Short mmCIF file of C-alpha atoms in Angstrom, two decimals:
data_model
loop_
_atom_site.label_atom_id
_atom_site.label_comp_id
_atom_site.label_asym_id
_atom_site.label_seq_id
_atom_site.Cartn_x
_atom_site.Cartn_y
_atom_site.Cartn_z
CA UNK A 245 71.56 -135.77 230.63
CA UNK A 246 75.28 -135.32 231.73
CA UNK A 247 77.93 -135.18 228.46
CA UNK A 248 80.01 -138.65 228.43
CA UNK A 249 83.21 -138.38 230.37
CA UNK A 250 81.99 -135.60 233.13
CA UNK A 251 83.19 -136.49 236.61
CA UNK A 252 80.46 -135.55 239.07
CA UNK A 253 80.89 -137.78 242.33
CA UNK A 254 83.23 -139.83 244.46
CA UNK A 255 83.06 -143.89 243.64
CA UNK A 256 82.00 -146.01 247.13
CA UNK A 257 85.38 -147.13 248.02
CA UNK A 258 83.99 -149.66 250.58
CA UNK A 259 82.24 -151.36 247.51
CA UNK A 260 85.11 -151.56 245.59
CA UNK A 261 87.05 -153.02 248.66
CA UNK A 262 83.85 -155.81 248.42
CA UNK A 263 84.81 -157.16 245.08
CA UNK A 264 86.47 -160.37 244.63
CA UNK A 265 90.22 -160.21 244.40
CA UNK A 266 91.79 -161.50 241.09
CA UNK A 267 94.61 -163.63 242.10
CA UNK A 268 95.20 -164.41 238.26
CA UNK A 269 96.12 -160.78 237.22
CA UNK A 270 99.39 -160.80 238.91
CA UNK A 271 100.64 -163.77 236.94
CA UNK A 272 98.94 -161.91 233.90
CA UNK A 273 100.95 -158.94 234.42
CA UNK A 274 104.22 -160.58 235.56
CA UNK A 275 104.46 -162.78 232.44
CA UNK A 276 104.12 -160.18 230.16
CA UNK A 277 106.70 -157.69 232.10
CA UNK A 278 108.87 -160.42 231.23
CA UNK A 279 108.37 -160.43 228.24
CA UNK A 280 108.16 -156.96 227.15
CA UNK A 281 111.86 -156.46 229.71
CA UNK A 282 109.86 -153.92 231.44
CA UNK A 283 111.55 -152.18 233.97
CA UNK A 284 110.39 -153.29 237.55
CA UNK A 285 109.28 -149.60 238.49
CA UNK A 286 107.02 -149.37 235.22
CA UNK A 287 104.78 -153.32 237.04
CA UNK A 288 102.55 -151.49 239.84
CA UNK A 289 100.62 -154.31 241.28
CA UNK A 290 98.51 -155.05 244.37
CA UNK A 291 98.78 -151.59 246.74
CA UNK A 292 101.00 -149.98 244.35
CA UNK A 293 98.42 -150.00 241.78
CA UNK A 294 96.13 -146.70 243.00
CA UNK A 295 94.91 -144.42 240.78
CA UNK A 296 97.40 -142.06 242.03
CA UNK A 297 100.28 -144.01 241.13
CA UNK A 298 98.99 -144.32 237.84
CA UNK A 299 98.63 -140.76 237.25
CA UNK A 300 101.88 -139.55 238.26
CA UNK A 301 103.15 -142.78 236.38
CA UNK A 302 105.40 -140.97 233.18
CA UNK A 303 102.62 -143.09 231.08
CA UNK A 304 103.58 -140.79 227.97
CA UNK A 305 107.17 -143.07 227.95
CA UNK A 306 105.21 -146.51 227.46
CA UNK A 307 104.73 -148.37 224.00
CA UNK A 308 102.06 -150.78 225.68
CA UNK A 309 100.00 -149.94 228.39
CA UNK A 310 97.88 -153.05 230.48
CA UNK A 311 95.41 -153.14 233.09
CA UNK A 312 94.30 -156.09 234.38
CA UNK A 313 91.67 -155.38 237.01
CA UNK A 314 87.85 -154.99 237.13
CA UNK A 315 86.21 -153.35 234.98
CA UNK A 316 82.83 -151.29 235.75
CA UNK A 317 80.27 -150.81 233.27
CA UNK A 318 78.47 -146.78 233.67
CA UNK A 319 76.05 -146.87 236.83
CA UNK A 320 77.54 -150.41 237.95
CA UNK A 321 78.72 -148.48 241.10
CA UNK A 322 77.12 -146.11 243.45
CA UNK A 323 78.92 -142.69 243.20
CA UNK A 324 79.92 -142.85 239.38
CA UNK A 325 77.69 -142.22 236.13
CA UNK A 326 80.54 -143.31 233.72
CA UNK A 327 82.41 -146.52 233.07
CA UNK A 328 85.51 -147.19 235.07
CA UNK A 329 88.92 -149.37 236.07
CA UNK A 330 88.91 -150.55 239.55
CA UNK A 331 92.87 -149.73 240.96
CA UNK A 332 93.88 -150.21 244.52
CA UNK A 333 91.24 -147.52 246.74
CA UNK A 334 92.55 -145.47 249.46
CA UNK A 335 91.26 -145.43 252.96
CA UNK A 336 89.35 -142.27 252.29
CA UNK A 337 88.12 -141.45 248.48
CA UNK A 338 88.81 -138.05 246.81
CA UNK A 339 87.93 -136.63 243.65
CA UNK A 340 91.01 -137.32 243.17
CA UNK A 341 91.96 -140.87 243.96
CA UNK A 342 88.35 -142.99 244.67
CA UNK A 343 90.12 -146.15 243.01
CA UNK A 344 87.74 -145.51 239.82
CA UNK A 345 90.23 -144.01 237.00
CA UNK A 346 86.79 -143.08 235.15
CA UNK A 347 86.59 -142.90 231.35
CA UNK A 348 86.97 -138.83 232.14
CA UNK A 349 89.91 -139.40 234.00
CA UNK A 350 91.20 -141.68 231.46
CA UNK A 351 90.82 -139.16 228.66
CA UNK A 352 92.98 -136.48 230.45
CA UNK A 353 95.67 -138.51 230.64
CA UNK A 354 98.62 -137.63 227.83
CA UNK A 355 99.54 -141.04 226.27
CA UNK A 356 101.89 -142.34 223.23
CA UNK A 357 101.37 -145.95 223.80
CA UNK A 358 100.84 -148.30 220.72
CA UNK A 359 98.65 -150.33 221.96
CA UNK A 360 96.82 -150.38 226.01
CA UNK A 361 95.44 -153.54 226.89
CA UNK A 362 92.15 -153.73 229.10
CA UNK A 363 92.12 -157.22 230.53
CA UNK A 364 88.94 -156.48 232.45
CA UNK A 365 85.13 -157.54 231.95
CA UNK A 366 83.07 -155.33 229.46
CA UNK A 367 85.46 -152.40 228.71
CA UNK A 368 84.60 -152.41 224.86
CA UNK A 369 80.70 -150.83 226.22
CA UNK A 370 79.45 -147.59 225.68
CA UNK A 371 79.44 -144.37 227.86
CA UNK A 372 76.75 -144.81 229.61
CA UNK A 373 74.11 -142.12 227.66
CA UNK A 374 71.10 -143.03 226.45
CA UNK A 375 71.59 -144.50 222.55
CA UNK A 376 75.43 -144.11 222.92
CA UNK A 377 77.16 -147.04 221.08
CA UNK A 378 79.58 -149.45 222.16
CA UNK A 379 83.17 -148.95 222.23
CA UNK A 380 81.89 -145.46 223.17
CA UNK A 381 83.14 -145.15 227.01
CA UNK A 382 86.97 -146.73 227.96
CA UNK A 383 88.03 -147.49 224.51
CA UNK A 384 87.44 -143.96 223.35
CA UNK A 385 89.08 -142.70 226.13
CA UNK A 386 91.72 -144.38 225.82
CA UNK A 387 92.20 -143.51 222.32
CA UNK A 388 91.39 -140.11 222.64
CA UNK A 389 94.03 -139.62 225.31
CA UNK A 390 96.82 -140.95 222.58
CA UNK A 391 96.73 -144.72 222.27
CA UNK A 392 96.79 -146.19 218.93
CA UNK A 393 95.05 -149.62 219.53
CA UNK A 394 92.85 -150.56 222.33
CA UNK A 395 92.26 -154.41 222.91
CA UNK A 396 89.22 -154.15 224.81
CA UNK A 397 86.10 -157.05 226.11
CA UNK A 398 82.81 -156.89 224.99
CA UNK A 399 81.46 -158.70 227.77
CA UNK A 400 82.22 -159.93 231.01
CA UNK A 401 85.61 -163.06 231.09
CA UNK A 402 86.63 -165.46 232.63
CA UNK A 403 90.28 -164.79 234.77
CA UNK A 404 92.77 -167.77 233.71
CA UNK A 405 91.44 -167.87 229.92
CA UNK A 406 92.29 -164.51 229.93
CA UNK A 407 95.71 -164.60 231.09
CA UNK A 408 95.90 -167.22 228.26
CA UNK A 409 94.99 -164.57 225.77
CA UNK A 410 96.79 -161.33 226.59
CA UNK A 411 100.04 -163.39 227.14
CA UNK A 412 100.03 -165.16 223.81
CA UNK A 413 98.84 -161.98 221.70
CA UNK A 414 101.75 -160.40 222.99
CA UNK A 415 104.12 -163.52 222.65
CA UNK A 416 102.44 -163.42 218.91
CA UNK A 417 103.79 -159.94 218.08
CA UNK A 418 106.99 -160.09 220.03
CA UNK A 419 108.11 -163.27 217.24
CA UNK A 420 106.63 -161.49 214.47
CA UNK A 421 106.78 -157.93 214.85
CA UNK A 422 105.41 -157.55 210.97
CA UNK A 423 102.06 -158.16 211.97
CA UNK A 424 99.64 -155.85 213.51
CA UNK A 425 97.91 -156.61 217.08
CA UNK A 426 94.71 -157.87 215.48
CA UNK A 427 96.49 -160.20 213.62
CA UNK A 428 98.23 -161.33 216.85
CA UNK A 429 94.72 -161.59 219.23
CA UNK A 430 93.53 -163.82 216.47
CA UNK A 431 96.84 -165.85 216.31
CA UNK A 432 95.70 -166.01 220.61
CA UNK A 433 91.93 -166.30 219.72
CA UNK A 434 92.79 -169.33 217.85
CA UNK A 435 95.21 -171.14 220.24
CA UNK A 436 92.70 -171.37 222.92
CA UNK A 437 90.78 -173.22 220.38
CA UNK A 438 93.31 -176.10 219.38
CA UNK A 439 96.04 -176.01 221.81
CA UNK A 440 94.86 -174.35 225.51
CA UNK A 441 93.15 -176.18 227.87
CA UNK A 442 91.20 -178.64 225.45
CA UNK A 443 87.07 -178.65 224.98
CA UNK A 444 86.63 -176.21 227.66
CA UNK A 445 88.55 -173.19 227.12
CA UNK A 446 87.57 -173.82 223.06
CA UNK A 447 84.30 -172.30 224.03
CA UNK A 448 83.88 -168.61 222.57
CA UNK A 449 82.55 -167.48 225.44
CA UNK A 450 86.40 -168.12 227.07
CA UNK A 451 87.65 -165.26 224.12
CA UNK A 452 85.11 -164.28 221.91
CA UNK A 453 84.89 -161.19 224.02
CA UNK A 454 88.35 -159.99 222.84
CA UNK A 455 88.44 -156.74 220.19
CA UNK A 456 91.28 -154.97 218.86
CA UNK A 457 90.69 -151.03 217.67
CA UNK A 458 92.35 -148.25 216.17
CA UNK A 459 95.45 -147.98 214.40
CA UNK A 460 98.17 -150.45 212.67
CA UNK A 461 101.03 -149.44 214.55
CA UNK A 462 104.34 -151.60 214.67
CA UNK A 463 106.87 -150.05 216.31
#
């Protein structure tokens, strides 16, 4: 068996093209560039979003990192062994730029971020290896390429719950910057239960999938 996080083919960009667009994510990632007075150079959405942009992005400058998009569990897609983030996909794929940023790809990266958000179904899974454990493919990436926390999804969500979520946890922490990001998904988790969207969006299975890992880090 391959070692987790070994890059060894080019993702089908035509099947990536094939997967339903996400209309929410751009509200998702307006709302909190607002918040967070990011600079409108640092929000690449829709075309601007391509795995190339990210990785010439300086990504090493940002305190919180978020990436709403798809997200592909290891062997969902023809052409990659590993899990993945869908970004925009060029007309041709590369080895390069395939519009997969693959958990390999992901742990080459050089990051300082306190905390990287993965608003995208099932990013808290494993690597893909037989036996590996969860939490063991994009969230380890991600903190093995420098992040200190990693809110990640243990299964697949819904879109406008989740916009719900990620903007209050971050609303959370931006009033009271004394508590640490788990403290704030919770402070989220637990508005969708008595204040969002009534018996409906209550449901677990509308945030339940939410996790927050690694370090306490309040910056």
């Amino acid at each position: 068996f391959r070692q987790a996080f070994q890059r060894d083919s080019i993702a089908d960009v035509e099947a990536l093209r094939r997967l339903p667009a996400l209309p929410d994510t751009r509200l998702e990632v307006t709302r909190i560039a607002e918040n967070l007075r990011a600079r409108p150079q640092d929000v690449l959405l829709g075309a601007a979003a391509s795995e190339t942009a990210v990785k010439k992005h300086p990504l090493g400058d940002a305190r919180i990192l978020l990436f709403a998009t798809h997200g592909l569990v290891a062997g969902a897609l023809h052409g990659s062994t590993e899990p993945g983030l869908v970004l925009s996909p060029p007309v041709q794929g590369t080895a390069q730029d395939d519009g997969l940023l693959t958990a390999s790809e992901i742990g080459a990266l050089r990051l300082d971020a306190d905390l990287v958000i993965l608003s995208a179904c099932n990013t808290a899974t494993s690597d893909g290896r037989p036996r590996s454990e969860g939490l063991s493919g994009l969230a380890r990436a991600f903190l093995g390429a420098g992040a200190r926390s990693v809110v990640a999804t243990h299964w697949a969500i819904p879109s406008q719950p989740t916009v719900e979520i990620t903007t209050r946890m971050i609303a959370a922490r931006q009033a009271d910057a004394n508590q640490d990001w788990g403290r704030a998904l919770q402070g989220a988790m637990l508005a969708m239960v008595d204040e969002v969207g009534g018996v409906e969006n209550a449901h677990p299975a509308n945030w339940g999938a939410f996790i927050a890992i690694g370090l306490d880090s309040r910056r």
